[in-house]
Every structure is written in structure tokens, then in C-alpha cells.
PDB file of N, CA and C in Angstrom:
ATOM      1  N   UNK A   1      93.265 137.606 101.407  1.00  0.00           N
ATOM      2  CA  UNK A   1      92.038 136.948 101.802  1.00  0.00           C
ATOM      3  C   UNK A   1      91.740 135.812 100.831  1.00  0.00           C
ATOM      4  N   UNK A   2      91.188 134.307 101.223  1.00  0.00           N
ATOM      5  CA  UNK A   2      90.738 133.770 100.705  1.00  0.00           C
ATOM      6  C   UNK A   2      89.485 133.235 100.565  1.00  0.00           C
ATOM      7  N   UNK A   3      88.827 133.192  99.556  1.00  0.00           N
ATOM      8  CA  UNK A   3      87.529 132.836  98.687  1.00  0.00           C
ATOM      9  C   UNK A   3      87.702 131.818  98.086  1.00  0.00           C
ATOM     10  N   UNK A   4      86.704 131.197  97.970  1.00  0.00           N
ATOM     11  CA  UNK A   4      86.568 130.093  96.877  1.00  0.00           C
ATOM     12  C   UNK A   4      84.556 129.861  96.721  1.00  0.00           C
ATOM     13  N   UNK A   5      83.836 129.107  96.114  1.00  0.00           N
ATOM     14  CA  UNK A   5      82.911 128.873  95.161  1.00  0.00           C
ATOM     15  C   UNK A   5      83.128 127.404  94.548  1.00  0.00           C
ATOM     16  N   UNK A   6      82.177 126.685  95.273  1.00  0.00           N
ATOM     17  CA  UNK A   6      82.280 125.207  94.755  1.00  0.00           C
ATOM     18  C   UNK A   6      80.852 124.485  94.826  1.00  0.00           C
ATOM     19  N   UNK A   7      80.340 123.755  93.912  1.00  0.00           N
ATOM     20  CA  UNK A   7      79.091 123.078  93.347  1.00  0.00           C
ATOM     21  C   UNK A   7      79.228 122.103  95.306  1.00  0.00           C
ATOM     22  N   UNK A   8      78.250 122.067  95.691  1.00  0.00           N
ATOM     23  CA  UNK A   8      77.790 120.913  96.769  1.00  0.00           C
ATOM     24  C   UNK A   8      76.736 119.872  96.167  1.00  0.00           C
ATOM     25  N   UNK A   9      75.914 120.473  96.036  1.00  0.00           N
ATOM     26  CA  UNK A   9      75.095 119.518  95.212  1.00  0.00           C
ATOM     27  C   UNK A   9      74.020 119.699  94.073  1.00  0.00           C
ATOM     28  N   UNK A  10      73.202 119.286  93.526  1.00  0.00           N
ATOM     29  CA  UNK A  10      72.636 119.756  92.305  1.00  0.00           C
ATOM     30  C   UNK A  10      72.004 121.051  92.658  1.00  0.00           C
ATOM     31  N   UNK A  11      71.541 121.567  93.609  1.00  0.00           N
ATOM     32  CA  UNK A  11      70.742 122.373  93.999  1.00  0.00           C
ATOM     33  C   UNK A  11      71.161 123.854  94.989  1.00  0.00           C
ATOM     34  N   UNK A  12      72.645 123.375  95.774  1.00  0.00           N
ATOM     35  CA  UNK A  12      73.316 124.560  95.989  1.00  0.00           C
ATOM     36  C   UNK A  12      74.594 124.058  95.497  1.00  0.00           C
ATOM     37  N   UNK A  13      75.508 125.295  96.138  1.00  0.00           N
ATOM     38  CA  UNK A  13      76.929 125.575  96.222  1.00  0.00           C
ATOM     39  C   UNK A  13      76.987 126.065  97.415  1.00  0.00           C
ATOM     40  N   UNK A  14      78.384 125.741  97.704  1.00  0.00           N
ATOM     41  CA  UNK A  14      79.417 126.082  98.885  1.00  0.00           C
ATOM     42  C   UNK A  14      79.975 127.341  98.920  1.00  0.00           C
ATOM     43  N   UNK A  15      79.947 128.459  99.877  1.00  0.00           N
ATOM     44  CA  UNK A  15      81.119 129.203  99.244  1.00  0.00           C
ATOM     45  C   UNK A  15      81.900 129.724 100.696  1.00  0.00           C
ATOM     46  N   UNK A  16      83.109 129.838 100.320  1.00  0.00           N
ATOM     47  CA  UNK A  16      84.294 130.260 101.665  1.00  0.00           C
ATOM     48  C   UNK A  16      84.783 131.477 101.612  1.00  0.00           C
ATOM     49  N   UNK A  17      84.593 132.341 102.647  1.00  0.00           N
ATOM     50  CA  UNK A  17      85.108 133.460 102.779  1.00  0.00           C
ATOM     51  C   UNK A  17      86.042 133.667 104.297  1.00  0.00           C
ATOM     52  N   UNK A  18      87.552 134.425 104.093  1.00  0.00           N
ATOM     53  CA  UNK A  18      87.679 134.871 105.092  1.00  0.00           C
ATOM     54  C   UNK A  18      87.903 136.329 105.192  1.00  0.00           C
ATOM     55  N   UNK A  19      87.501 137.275 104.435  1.00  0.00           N
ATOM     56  CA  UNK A  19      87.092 138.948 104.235  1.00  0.00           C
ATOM     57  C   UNK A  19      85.574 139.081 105.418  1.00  0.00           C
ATOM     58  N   UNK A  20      86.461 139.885 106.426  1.00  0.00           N
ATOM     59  CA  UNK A  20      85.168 139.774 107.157  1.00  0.00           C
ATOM     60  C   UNK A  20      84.540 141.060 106.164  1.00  0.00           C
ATOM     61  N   UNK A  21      84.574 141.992 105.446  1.00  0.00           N
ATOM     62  CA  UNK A  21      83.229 142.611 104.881  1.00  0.00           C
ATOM     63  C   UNK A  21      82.848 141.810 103.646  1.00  0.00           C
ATOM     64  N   UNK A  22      83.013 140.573 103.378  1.00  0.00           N
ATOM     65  CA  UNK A  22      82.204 139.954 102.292  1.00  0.00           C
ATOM     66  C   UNK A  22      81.279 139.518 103.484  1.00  0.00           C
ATOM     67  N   UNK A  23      81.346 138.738 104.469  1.00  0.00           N
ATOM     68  CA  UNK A  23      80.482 138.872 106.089  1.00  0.00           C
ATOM     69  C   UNK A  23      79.590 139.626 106.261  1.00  0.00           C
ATOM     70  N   UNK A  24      80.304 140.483 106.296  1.00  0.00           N
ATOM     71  CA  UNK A  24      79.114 141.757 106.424  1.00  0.00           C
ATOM     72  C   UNK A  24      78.059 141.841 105.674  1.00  0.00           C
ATOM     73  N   UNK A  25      78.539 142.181 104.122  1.00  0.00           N
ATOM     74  CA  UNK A  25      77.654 142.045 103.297  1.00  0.00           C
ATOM     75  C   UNK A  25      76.494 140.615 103.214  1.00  0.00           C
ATOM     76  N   UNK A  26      77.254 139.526 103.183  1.00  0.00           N
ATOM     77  CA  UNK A  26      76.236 138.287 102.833  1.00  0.00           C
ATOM     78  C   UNK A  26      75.149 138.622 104.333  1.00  0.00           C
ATOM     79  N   UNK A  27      75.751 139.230 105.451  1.00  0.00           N
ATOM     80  CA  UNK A  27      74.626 139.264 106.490  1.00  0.00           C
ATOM     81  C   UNK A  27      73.630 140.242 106.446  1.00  0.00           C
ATOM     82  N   UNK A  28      73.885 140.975 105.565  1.00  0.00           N
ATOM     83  CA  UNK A  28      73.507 142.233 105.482  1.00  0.00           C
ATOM     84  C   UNK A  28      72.624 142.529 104.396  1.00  0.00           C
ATOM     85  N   UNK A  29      72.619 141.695 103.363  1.00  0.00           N
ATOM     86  CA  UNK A  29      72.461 141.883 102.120  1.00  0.00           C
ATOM     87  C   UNK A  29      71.899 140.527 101.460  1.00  0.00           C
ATOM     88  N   UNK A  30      71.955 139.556 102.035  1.00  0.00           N
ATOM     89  CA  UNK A  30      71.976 138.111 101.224  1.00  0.00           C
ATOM     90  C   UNK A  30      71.192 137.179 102.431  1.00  0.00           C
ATOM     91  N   UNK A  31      70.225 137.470 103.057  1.00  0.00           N
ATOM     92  CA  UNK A  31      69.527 136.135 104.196  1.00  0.00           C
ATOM     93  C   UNK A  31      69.116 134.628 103.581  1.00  0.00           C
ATOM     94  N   UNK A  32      69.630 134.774 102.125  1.00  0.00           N
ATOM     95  CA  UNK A  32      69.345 133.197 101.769  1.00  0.00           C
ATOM     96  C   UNK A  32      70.847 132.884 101.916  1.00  0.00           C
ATOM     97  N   UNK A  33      71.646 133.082 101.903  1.00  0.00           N
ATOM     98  CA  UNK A  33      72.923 131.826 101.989  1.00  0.00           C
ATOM     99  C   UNK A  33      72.984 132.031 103.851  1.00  0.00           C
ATOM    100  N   UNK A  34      73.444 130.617 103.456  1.00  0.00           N
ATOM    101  CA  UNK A  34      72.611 130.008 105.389  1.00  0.00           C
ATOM    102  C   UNK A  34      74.472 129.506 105.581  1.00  0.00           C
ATOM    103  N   UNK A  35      74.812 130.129 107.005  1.00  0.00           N
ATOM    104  CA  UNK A  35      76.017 129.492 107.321  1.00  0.00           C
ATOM    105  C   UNK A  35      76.215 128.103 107.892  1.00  0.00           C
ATOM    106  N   UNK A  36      76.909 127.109 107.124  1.00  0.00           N
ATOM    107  CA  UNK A  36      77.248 125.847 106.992  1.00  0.00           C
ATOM    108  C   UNK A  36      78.570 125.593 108.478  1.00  0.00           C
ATOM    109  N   UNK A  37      79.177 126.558 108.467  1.00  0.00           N
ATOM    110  CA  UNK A  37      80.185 126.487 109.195  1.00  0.00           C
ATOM    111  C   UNK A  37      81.147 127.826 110.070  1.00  0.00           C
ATOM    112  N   UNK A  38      81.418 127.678 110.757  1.00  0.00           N
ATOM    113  CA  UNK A  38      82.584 129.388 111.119  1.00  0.00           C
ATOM    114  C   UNK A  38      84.012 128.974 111.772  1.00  0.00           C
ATOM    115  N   UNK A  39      84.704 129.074 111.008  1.00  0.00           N
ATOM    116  CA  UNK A  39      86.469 129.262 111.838  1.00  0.00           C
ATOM    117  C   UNK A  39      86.614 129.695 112.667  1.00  0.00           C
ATOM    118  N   UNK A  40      87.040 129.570 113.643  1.00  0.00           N
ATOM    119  CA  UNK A  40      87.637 130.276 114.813  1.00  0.00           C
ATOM    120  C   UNK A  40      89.169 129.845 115.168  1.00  0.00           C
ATOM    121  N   UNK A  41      89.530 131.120 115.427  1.00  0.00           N
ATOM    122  CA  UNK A  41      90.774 130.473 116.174  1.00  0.00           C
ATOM    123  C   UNK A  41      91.380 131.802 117.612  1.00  0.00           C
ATOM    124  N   UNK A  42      91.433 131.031 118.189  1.00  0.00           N
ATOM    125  CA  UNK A  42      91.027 132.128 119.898  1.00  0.00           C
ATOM    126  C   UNK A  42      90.515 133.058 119.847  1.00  0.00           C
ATOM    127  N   UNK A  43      88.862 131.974 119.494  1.00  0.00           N
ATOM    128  CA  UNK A  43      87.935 133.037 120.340  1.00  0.00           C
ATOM    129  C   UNK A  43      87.267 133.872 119.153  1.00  0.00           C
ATOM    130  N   UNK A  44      87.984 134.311 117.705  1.00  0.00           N
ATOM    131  CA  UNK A  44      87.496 135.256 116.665  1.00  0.00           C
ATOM    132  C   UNK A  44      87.331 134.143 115.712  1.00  0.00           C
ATOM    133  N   UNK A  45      86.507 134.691 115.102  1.00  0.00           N
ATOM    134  CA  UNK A  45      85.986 134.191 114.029  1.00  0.00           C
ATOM    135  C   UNK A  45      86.793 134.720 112.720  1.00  0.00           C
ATOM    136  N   UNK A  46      87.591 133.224 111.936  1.00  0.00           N
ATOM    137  CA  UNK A  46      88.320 134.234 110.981  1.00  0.00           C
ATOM    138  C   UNK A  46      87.800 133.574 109.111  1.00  0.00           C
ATOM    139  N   UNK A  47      86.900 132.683 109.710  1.00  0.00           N
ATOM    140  CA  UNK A  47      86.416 132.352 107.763  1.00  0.00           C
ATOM    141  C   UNK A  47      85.100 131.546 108.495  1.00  0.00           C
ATOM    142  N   UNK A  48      84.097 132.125 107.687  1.00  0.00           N
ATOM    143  CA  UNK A  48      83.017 131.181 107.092  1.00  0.00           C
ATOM    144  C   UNK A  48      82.341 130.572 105.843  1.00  0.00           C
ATOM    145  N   UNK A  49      81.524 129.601 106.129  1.00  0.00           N
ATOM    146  CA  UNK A  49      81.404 129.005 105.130  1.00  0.00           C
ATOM    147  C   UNK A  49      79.673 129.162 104.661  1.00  0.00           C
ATOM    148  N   UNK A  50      79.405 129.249 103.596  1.00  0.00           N
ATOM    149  CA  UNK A  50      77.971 129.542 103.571  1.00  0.00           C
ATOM    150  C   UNK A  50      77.297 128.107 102.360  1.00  0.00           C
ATOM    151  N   UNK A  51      75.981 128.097 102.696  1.00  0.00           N
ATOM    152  CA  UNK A  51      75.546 127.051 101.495  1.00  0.00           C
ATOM    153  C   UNK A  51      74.358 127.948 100.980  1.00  0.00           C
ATOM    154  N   UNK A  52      74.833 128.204  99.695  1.00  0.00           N
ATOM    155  CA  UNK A  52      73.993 129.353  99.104  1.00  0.00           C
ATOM    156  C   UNK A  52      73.320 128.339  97.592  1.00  0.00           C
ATOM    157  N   UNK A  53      72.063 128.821  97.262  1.00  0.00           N
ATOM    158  CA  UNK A  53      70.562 128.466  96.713  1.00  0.00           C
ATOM    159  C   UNK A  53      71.875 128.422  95.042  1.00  0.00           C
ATOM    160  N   UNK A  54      71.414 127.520  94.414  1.00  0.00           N
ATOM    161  CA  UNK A  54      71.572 127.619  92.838  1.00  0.00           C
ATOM    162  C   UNK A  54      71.237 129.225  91.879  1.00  0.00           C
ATOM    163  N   UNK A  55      69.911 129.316  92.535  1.00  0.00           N
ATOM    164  CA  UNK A  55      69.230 130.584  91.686  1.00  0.00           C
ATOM    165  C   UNK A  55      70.477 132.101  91.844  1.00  0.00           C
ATOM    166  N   UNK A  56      71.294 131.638  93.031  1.00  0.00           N
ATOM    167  CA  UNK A  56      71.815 132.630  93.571  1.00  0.00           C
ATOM    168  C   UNK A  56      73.446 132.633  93.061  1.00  0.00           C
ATOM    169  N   UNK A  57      73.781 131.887  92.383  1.00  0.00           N
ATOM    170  CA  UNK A  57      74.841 131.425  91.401  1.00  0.00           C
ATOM    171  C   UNK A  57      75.271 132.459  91.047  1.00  0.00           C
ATOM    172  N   UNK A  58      75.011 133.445  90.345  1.00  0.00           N
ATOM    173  CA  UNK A  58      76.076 134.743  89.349  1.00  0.00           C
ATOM    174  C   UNK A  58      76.108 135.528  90.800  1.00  0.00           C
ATOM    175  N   UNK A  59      75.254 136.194  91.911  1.00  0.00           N
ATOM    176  CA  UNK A  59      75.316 136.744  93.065  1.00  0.00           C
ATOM    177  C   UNK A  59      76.964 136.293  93.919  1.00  0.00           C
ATOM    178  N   UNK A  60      76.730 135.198  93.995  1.00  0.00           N
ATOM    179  CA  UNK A  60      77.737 134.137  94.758  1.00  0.00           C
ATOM    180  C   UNK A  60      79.307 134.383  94.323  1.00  0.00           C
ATOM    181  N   UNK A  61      79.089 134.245  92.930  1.00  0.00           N
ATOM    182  CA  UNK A  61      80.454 134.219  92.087  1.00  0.00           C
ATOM    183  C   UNK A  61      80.677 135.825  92.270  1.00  0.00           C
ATOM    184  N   UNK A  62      79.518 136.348  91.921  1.00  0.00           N
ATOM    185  CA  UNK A  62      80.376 137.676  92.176  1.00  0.00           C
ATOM    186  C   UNK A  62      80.888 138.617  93.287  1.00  0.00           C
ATOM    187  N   UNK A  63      80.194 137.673  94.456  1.00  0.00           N
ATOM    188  CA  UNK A  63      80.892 138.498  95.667  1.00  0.00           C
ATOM    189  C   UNK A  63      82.001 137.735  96.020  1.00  0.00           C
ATOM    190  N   UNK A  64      81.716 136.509  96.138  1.00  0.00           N
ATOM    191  CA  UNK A  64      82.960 135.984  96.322  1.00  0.00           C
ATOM    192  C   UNK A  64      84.489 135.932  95.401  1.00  0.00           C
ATOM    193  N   UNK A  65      84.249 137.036  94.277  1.00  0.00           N
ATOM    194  CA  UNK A  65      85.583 136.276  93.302  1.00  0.00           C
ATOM    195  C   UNK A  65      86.771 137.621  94.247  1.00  0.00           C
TER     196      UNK A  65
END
């Protein structure tokens, strides 16, 4: 599975997941990171992308590492 965690702008970060239970969790667990984007490829959804708050920085890194 790949993850990554990257600065967007002074105020959030980006982060990429394709583990659908990191999914789960950020839906489940996290209603501030707002989805930016979703992969698909026939029809399933296989990575999204979220734009998650600064304050939420050590949260972020740590689900996503």
C-alpha cells in the first residue's frame, strides 16, 4: 500500500492513501480531513486523497506513515 504526507500550503497538507482501512478510519474517526480527490479504476475506488488542517499534522503523519 501506498501513503505519502505532503505540505499544500501554509495552512494544510495533502495526504494519499490507498489502504482502504486507513479510509475507514479517517471516515470514521477524523471528519476534519475533507476528501480532495478519489481513484477509481472500474468502478472501485482504489486511493484517496485528503486535505487535512495543519493543527492535525502529528494525527496525519501518524496514520498515514
Amino acid at each position: 500500500m501506498n501513503n505519502e504526507v505532503w505540505t499544500l500550503d501554509k495552512d494544510c497538507l495533502a495526504a494519499y492513501t490507498e489502504d482502504s482501512n486507513i479510509m475507514q478510519k479517517v471516515k470514521r474517526s477524523y471528519p476534519m480531513f475533507t476528501v480532495m480527490a478519489t481513484y477509481q479504476k472500474e468502478g472501485r475506488v482504489i486511493a484517496v486523497q485528503y486535505k487535512v488542517p495543519k493543527a492535525k499534522r502529528r494525527a496525519a503523519l501518524r496514520l498515514f506513515r
